[in-house]
Short mmCIF file of C-alpha atoms in Angstrom, two decimals:
data_model
loop_
_atom_site.label_atom_id
_atom_site.label_comp_id
_atom_site.label_asym_id
_atom_site.label_seq_id
_atom_site.Cartn_x
_atom_site.Cartn_y
_atom_site.Cartn_z
CA MET L 1 108.90 22.34 124.01
CA ASN L 2 108.89 22.49 120.22
CA ILE L 3 107.96 26.10 119.41
CA SER L 4 107.48 25.46 115.68
CA SER L 5 105.00 22.66 116.40
CA LEU L 6 103.08 24.86 118.83
CA GLU L 7 103.04 27.72 116.30
CA GLN L 8 101.56 25.37 113.68
CA GLN L 9 98.88 24.18 116.12
CA LEU L 10 97.94 27.80 116.83
CA GLY L 11 97.81 28.67 113.15
CA LEU L 12 100.87 30.94 113.09
CA ASP L 13 102.82 30.82 109.88
CA HIS L 14 104.64 34.15 109.75
CA GLU L 15 105.67 37.10 111.90
CA ASN L 16 103.06 39.59 113.10
CA GLN L 17 100.23 37.15 112.59
CA HIS L 18 98.28 36.39 115.72
CA PRO L 19 95.95 33.48 116.34
CA PRO L 20 92.24 34.28 116.78
CA VAL L 21 92.29 34.43 120.60
CA ASP L 22 89.11 36.53 120.50
CA GLN L 23 87.31 33.44 119.15
CA TRP L 24 88.60 31.09 121.85
CA HIS L 25 86.57 30.68 125.04
CA PRO L 26 88.07 27.88 127.14
CA GLU L 27 87.38 27.59 130.86
CA LEU L 28 89.99 29.00 133.22
CA SER L 29 92.75 26.44 133.71
CA GLY L 30 94.28 28.31 136.65
CA ASP L 31 96.99 30.78 137.53
CA MET L 32 100.41 30.52 135.93
CA ASP L 33 103.50 31.82 137.71
CA MET L 34 104.31 34.16 134.85
CA VAL L 35 104.89 37.91 135.07
CA ILE L 36 105.38 40.54 132.41
CA ARG L 37 107.48 43.12 134.19
CA ARG L 38 107.29 46.83 133.73
CA ASP L 39 110.45 46.80 131.60
CA GLY L 40 108.80 44.41 129.10
CA SER L 41 110.67 41.31 130.27
CA TRP L 42 108.78 38.03 130.70
CA TRP L 43 109.42 35.83 133.75
CA HIS L 44 108.25 32.29 134.50
CA GLU L 45 108.64 30.80 137.99
CA GLY L 46 111.15 33.53 138.87
CA VAL L 47 113.36 32.99 135.81
CA GLN L 48 113.52 35.42 132.90
CA ILE L 49 112.45 33.98 129.56
CA LYS L 50 115.30 34.94 127.26
CA ARG L 51 114.24 33.07 124.13
CA GLU L 52 112.82 35.87 121.98
CA LYS L 53 110.82 33.47 119.84
CA LEU L 54 109.12 32.02 122.92
CA VAL L 55 108.26 35.49 124.26
CA ARG L 56 106.76 36.40 120.86
CA LEU L 57 104.74 33.20 120.87
CA PHE L 58 103.35 33.91 124.35
CA ALA L 59 102.59 37.51 123.36
CA SER L 60 100.64 36.26 120.34
CA ILE L 61 98.26 34.28 122.58
CA LEU L 62 97.84 37.02 125.19
CA ARG L 63 94.38 38.44 125.89
CA LYS L 64 93.09 41.03 128.32
CA GLU L 65 89.73 40.59 130.03
CA GLY L 66 88.75 43.41 132.35
CA ASP L 67 91.87 44.14 134.39
CA GLU L 68 93.33 40.64 134.01
CA TYR L 69 95.59 39.04 131.43
CA PHE L 70 95.49 35.48 130.13
CA LEU L 71 97.46 33.18 127.85
CA LEU L 72 95.03 31.22 125.71
CA THR L 73 94.93 28.22 123.44
CA PRO L 74 91.70 26.79 122.05
CA VAL L 75 91.49 24.49 125.11
CA GLU L 76 93.41 26.25 127.90
CA LYS L 77 93.28 29.62 129.63
CA TRP L 78 95.96 30.63 132.12
CA ARG L 79 95.89 33.85 134.15
CA ILE L 80 99.22 35.70 134.34
CA ARG L 81 100.37 38.92 136.03
CA VAL L 82 101.32 42.13 134.25
CA GLU L 83 103.05 44.84 136.29
CA ASP L 84 102.13 47.75 134.00
CA ARG L 85 101.47 47.27 130.28
CA PRO L 86 102.05 43.93 128.54
CA LEU L 87 103.99 45.40 125.63
CA LEU L 88 106.79 47.93 125.25
CA ILE L 89 107.53 50.14 122.26
CA VAL L 90 111.26 49.83 121.75
CA MET L 91 111.70 51.69 118.47
CA ILE L 92 109.90 54.21 116.30
CA GLU L 93 110.58 55.45 112.82
CA CYS L 94 109.07 57.95 110.44
CA VAL L 95 107.80 56.33 107.24
CA ASP L 96 106.02 58.53 104.66
CA ASN L 97 105.31 61.19 107.32
CA ASN L 98 103.74 58.59 109.61
CA ILE L 99 105.12 57.27 112.87
CA ARG L 100 105.66 53.53 112.91
CA ALA L 101 106.08 51.87 116.32
CA ILE L 102 107.77 48.53 116.92
CA THR L 103 107.23 46.57 120.14
CA ASN L 104 109.56 44.31 122.06
CA THR L 105 107.51 41.36 120.77
CA GLY L 106 107.74 42.31 117.10
CA ASP L 107 104.38 44.00 116.58
CA VAL L 108 104.54 46.90 114.12
CA VAL L 109 101.79 49.54 114.00
CA THR L 110 101.39 52.98 112.48
CA VAL L 111 100.16 55.74 114.78
CA GLY L 112 96.78 56.88 113.49
CA GLN L 113 93.06 56.38 113.93
CA LYS L 114 93.35 52.61 114.43
CA HIS L 115 96.34 52.97 116.77
CA PRO L 116 96.15 56.45 118.34
CA LEU L 117 98.91 57.84 120.51
CA LEU L 118 97.56 58.29 124.04
CA MET L 119 99.05 59.79 127.17
CA SER L 120 98.66 58.13 130.56
CA GLU L 121 100.18 58.60 133.98
CA LEU L 122 102.99 56.44 135.28
CA ASP L 123 104.56 57.35 138.63
CA GLY L 124 103.21 60.90 138.40
CA VAL L 125 104.57 61.50 134.89
CA MET L 126 102.58 61.53 131.65
CA VAL L 127 103.96 58.96 129.21
CA PRO L 128 102.78 57.91 125.74
CA GLU L 129 101.24 54.55 124.90
CA ILE L 130 99.48 52.90 121.97
CA ASN L 131 96.74 50.26 121.83
CA ILE L 132 98.57 47.67 119.75
CA ARG L 133 95.69 45.19 119.44
CA ALA L 134 92.59 44.10 121.33
CA ASP L 135 93.13 46.29 124.40
CA LEU L 136 96.81 45.30 124.71
CA TYR L 137 98.69 48.55 125.26
CA ALA L 138 102.37 49.30 124.84
CA ARG L 139 104.18 52.04 126.69
CA PHE L 140 107.10 53.78 125.06
CA SER L 141 110.55 52.80 126.29
CA ARG L 142 112.70 55.74 127.35
CA ASN L 143 114.70 55.63 124.09
CA ALA L 144 111.57 55.43 121.92
CA PHE L 145 110.07 58.35 123.86
CA TYR L 146 113.21 60.43 123.24
CA ASP L 147 112.96 59.62 119.53
CA LEU L 148 109.28 60.62 119.57
CA SER L 149 110.15 63.89 121.34
CA GLU L 150 112.64 64.71 118.59
CA MET L 151 109.83 64.38 116.03
CA ALA L 152 107.54 66.72 117.99
CA ARG L 153 106.71 70.29 117.03
CA GLU L 154 105.64 73.06 119.36
CA GLU L 155 102.11 74.51 119.26
CA LYS L 156 101.59 78.25 119.82
CA ASP L 157 100.40 77.54 123.36
CA GLY L 158 103.67 75.76 124.16
CA ARG L 159 102.35 72.19 123.95
CA PHE L 160 104.25 69.67 121.85
CA PHE L 161 102.61 67.38 119.29
CA VAL L 162 103.31 64.91 116.51
CA ASN L 163 101.33 64.22 113.36
CA SER L 164 100.76 60.72 112.03
CA GLY L 165 98.06 58.85 110.16
CA GLY L 166 96.08 62.02 109.56
CA GLY L 167 95.88 62.86 113.26
CA GLN L 168 97.56 65.25 115.64
CA TYR L 169 98.71 63.84 118.99
CA PHE L 170 99.78 65.99 121.93
CA LEU L 171 102.58 64.84 124.20
CA SER L 172 101.19 66.38 127.37
#
């Protein structure tokens, strides 16, 4: 498989650009034996995909419809499985008093109105996540969550929060 050729066909010419999957409406081609595991790793037919560029390419053509996930091209649509969230925030940094989150697939977003920090339950514990794009959410990795916790301040009522993008986000 020539990844560069496929990227050109999909209209990708630089990092963080995603093809217009929202404008593609092919018929379902079938189910693909591909799983995005809870730890953010991608697996095809039981083998982990270790080529980072290939994982980023697949992530760029990922779309969620209802509770299902699909890989799309203009003419194909393959259903895949996702164990938890399709993306994982692996690093955060503070830039100009805003929190910038970086995913395992290279997406970079700033926490704020367009990408609010949300809390959801995972195994009985509240964990943060962000809607990266088009209903594709990323949970925080353990290390990124620890970094986020270090940025938090305590409210008078004992709850912890962070500020970013003009908003205040509670971590509980």
